[in-house]
PDB file of C-alpha atoms in Angstrom:
ATOM      1  CA  MET A1460      -0.211  -0.123   0.183  1.00  0.00           C
ATOM      2  CA  PRO A1461       1.512   3.389  -0.751  1.00  0.00           C
ATOM      3  CA  ALA A1462       2.719   5.823   1.744  1.00  0.00           C
ATOM      4  CA  GLY A1463      -0.126   7.983   2.998  1.00  0.00           C
ATOM      5  CA  SER A1464      -3.078   5.835   1.875  1.00  0.00           C
ATOM      6  CA  LEU A1465      -3.622   3.718   5.066  1.00  0.00           C
ATOM      7  CA  ARG A1466      -7.301   2.647   5.164  1.00  0.00           C
ATOM      8  CA  PRO A1467      -8.600   0.484   7.849  1.00  0.00           C
ATOM      9  CA  LYS A1468     -12.126  -0.392   6.791  1.00  0.00           C
ATOM     10  CA  ALA A1469     -14.620   1.938   7.968  1.00  0.00           C
ATOM     11  CA  PRO A1470     -17.518   0.580  10.174  1.00  0.00           C
ATOM     12  CA  CYS A1471     -20.666   0.144   8.302  1.00  0.00           C
ATOM     13  CA  GLY A1472     -22.031   3.316   7.607  1.00  0.00           C
ATOM     14  CA  GLU A1473     -19.129   5.262   8.649  1.00  0.00           C
ATOM     15  CA  GLU A1474     -16.970   7.083   6.023  1.00  0.00           C
ATOM     16  CA  GLU A1475     -12.952   7.389   5.915  1.00  0.00           C
ATOM     17  CA  LYS A1476     -11.656  10.429   6.744  1.00  0.00           C
ATOM     18  CA  ALA A1477      -8.439  12.269   6.340  1.00  0.00           C
ATOM     19  CA  ILE A1478      -6.387  12.515   9.041  1.00  0.00           C
ATOM     20  CA  HIS A1479      -2.941  14.428   9.170  1.00  0.00           C
ATOM     21  CA  VAL A1480      -0.195  12.479  11.340  1.00  0.00           C
ATOM     22  CA  GLN A1481       2.993  13.847  12.516  1.00  0.00           C
ATOM     23  CA  TYR A1482       5.726  11.583  13.950  1.00  0.00           C
ATOM     24  CA  PHE A1483       8.416  12.480  16.322  1.00  0.00           C
ATOM     25  CA  ALA A1484      11.615  10.833  17.861  1.00  0.00           C
ATOM     26  CA  LEU A1485      11.299   6.614  17.812  1.00  0.00           C
ATOM     27  CA  LEU A1486       7.844   6.979  15.862  1.00  0.00           C
ATOM     28  CA  ARG A1487       9.681   9.069  13.141  1.00  0.00           C
ATOM     29  CA  GLU A1488      12.617   6.857  12.724  1.00  0.00           C
ATOM     30  CA  GLN A1489      10.652   3.481  12.493  1.00  0.00           C
ATOM     31  CA  ARG A1490       7.958   5.193   9.902  1.00  0.00           C
ATOM     32  CA  GLY A1491      10.647   6.835   7.941  1.00  0.00           C
ATOM     33  CA  GLN A1492       8.915   9.919   7.602  1.00  0.00           C
ATOM     34  CA  SER A1493       8.055  13.108   9.809  1.00  0.00           C
ATOM     35  CA  GLU A1494       4.429  13.525   8.922  1.00  0.00           C
ATOM     36  CA  GLU A1495       1.893  12.266   6.316  1.00  0.00           C
ATOM     37  CA  THR A1496      -1.997  12.467   5.500  1.00  0.00           C
ATOM     38  CA  LEU A1497      -4.049   9.100   5.880  1.00  0.00           C
ATOM     39  CA  HIS A1498      -7.529   8.257   4.700  1.00  0.00           C
ATOM     40  CA  THR A1499      -8.845   5.915   7.678  1.00  0.00           C
ATOM     41  CA  GLY A1500     -11.982   4.682   8.941  1.00  0.00           C
ATOM     42  CA  ALA A1501     -10.437   4.912  12.665  1.00  0.00           C
ATOM     43  CA  GLN A1502     -12.849   6.550  14.842  1.00  0.00           C
ATOM     44  CA  THR A1503     -10.363   7.144  17.624  1.00  0.00           C
ATOM     45  CA  PRO A1504      -6.810   7.818  18.151  1.00  0.00           C
ATOM     46  CA  ARG A1505      -6.497   4.366  19.875  1.00  0.00           C
ATOM     47  CA  GLU A1506      -7.990   2.714  16.638  1.00  0.00           C
ATOM     48  CA  LEU A1507      -5.619   5.040  14.273  1.00  0.00           C
ATOM     49  CA  TYR A1508      -2.511   3.994  16.585  1.00  0.00           C
ATOM     50  CA  ASP A1509      -3.433   0.233  16.747  1.00  0.00           C
ATOM     51  CA  GLN A1510      -3.439   0.312  12.849  1.00  0.00           C
ATOM     52  CA  LEU A1511      -0.597   2.565  12.491  1.00  0.00           C
ATOM     53  CA  LYS A1512       1.509   0.141  14.725  1.00  0.00           C
ATOM     54  CA  LYS A1513       0.549  -3.056  12.922  1.00  0.00           C
ATOM     55  CA  ASP A1514       1.398  -1.423   9.533  1.00  0.00           C
ATOM     56  CA  HIS A1515       4.683   0.117  10.243  1.00  0.00           C
ATOM     57  CA  ARG A1516       5.977  -2.170  13.130  1.00  0.00           C
ATOM     58  CA  PHE A1517       6.040   0.661  15.937  1.00  0.00           C
ATOM     59  CA  THR A1518       7.458  -0.679  18.717  1.00  0.00           C
ATOM     60  CA  LEU A1519       6.382   1.828  21.480  1.00  0.00           C
ATOM     61  CA  PRO A1520       3.287   0.626  23.235  1.00  0.00           C
ATOM     62  CA  GLU A1521       0.300   3.137  23.507  1.00  0.00           C
ATOM     63  CA  GLN A1522       0.811   3.214  27.240  1.00  0.00           C
ATOM     64  CA  SER A1523       4.043   4.951  26.458  1.00  0.00           C
ATOM     65  CA  LEU A1524       2.379   7.592  24.413  1.00  0.00           C
ATOM     66  CA  ARG A1525       0.338  10.927  24.788  1.00  0.00           C
ATOM     67  CA  VAL A1526      -1.828  11.777  22.221  1.00  0.00           C
ATOM     68  CA  SER A1527      -2.495  15.098  20.538  1.00  0.00           C
ATOM     69  CA  ILE A1528      -5.571  16.204  18.563  1.00  0.00           C
ATOM     70  CA  ASN A1529      -5.392  19.570  16.764  1.00  0.00           C
ATOM     71  CA  GLU A1530      -2.558  20.901  19.173  1.00  0.00           C
ATOM     72  CA  GLN A1531      -4.589  19.753  22.469  1.00  0.00           C
ATOM     73  CA  LEU A1532      -3.657  16.571  24.534  1.00  0.00           C
ATOM     74  CA  ALA A1533      -6.611  14.474  24.046  1.00  0.00           C
ATOM     75  CA  ASP A1534      -8.225  11.483  25.397  1.00  0.00           C
ATOM     76  CA  TRP A1535      -7.109   7.714  23.146  1.00  0.00           C
ATOM     77  CA  GLN A1536     -10.927   7.531  22.998  1.00  0.00           C
ATOM     78  CA  ALA A1537     -11.759  10.952  21.542  1.00  0.00           C
ATOM     79  CA  THR A1538     -13.452  11.084  18.144  1.00  0.00           C
ATOM     80  CA  LEU A1539     -11.497  11.967  14.922  1.00  0.00           C
ATOM     81  CA  LYS A1540     -12.880  14.297  12.321  1.00  0.00           C
ATOM     82  CA  SER A1541     -11.643  14.558   8.687  1.00  0.00           C
ATOM     83  CA  GLY A1542      -9.028  17.366   8.760  1.00  0.00           C
ATOM     84  CA  ASP A1543      -7.802  16.657  12.439  1.00  0.00           C
ATOM     85  CA  ARG A1544      -4.058  16.721  13.060  1.00  0.00           C
ATOM     86  CA  VAL A1545      -2.780  13.748  15.329  1.00  0.00           C
ATOM     87  CA  VAL A1546       0.481  13.766  17.069  1.00  0.00           C
ATOM     88  CA  PHE A1547       1.624  10.455  18.954  1.00  0.00           C
ATOM     89  CA  LEU A1548       3.855  11.816  21.354  1.00  0.00           C
ATOM     90  CA  PRO A1549       6.662   9.339  22.787  1.00  0.00           C
ATOM     91  CA  PRO A1550       8.533   9.383  26.118  1.00  0.00           C
ATOM     92  CA  VAL A1551      11.243  12.231  26.043  1.00  0.00           C
ATOM     93  CA  SER A1552      14.309  12.096  27.769  1.00  0.00           C
ATOM     94  CA  GLY A1553      16.879  15.118  28.589  1.00  0.00           C
ATOM     95  CA  GLY A1554      20.089  15.345  30.035  1.00  0.00           C
TER      96      GLY A1554
END
C-alpha cells in the first residue's frame, strides 16, 4: 500500500476521513518520515495507533505515548474528524 494511504475498513455507515499525522523521535525513525495525511476509517486515536503500529511495526506501546489532536492533549477515545491533526507523543529524555 502506498505511503499515506492507510485504509482500515470504516465501520458500516461510516466514511473514511483524512487525518494528518505527525511523527516524532522513535516513531519518526520507525516510520521513515515525519508526517503524512492518511485516509482512514479509524474512529479514535487508539484505533488509528493500533493500525499504524500493525502496519509500520511501531515498537512503543500505547501506554508510553500521549496523543494530541489539533494541538491539544486528548483522550485515546476521542472521536476523530476529517481534517484533524494527530500527534503521538513518545517519551522524551533529557540530559
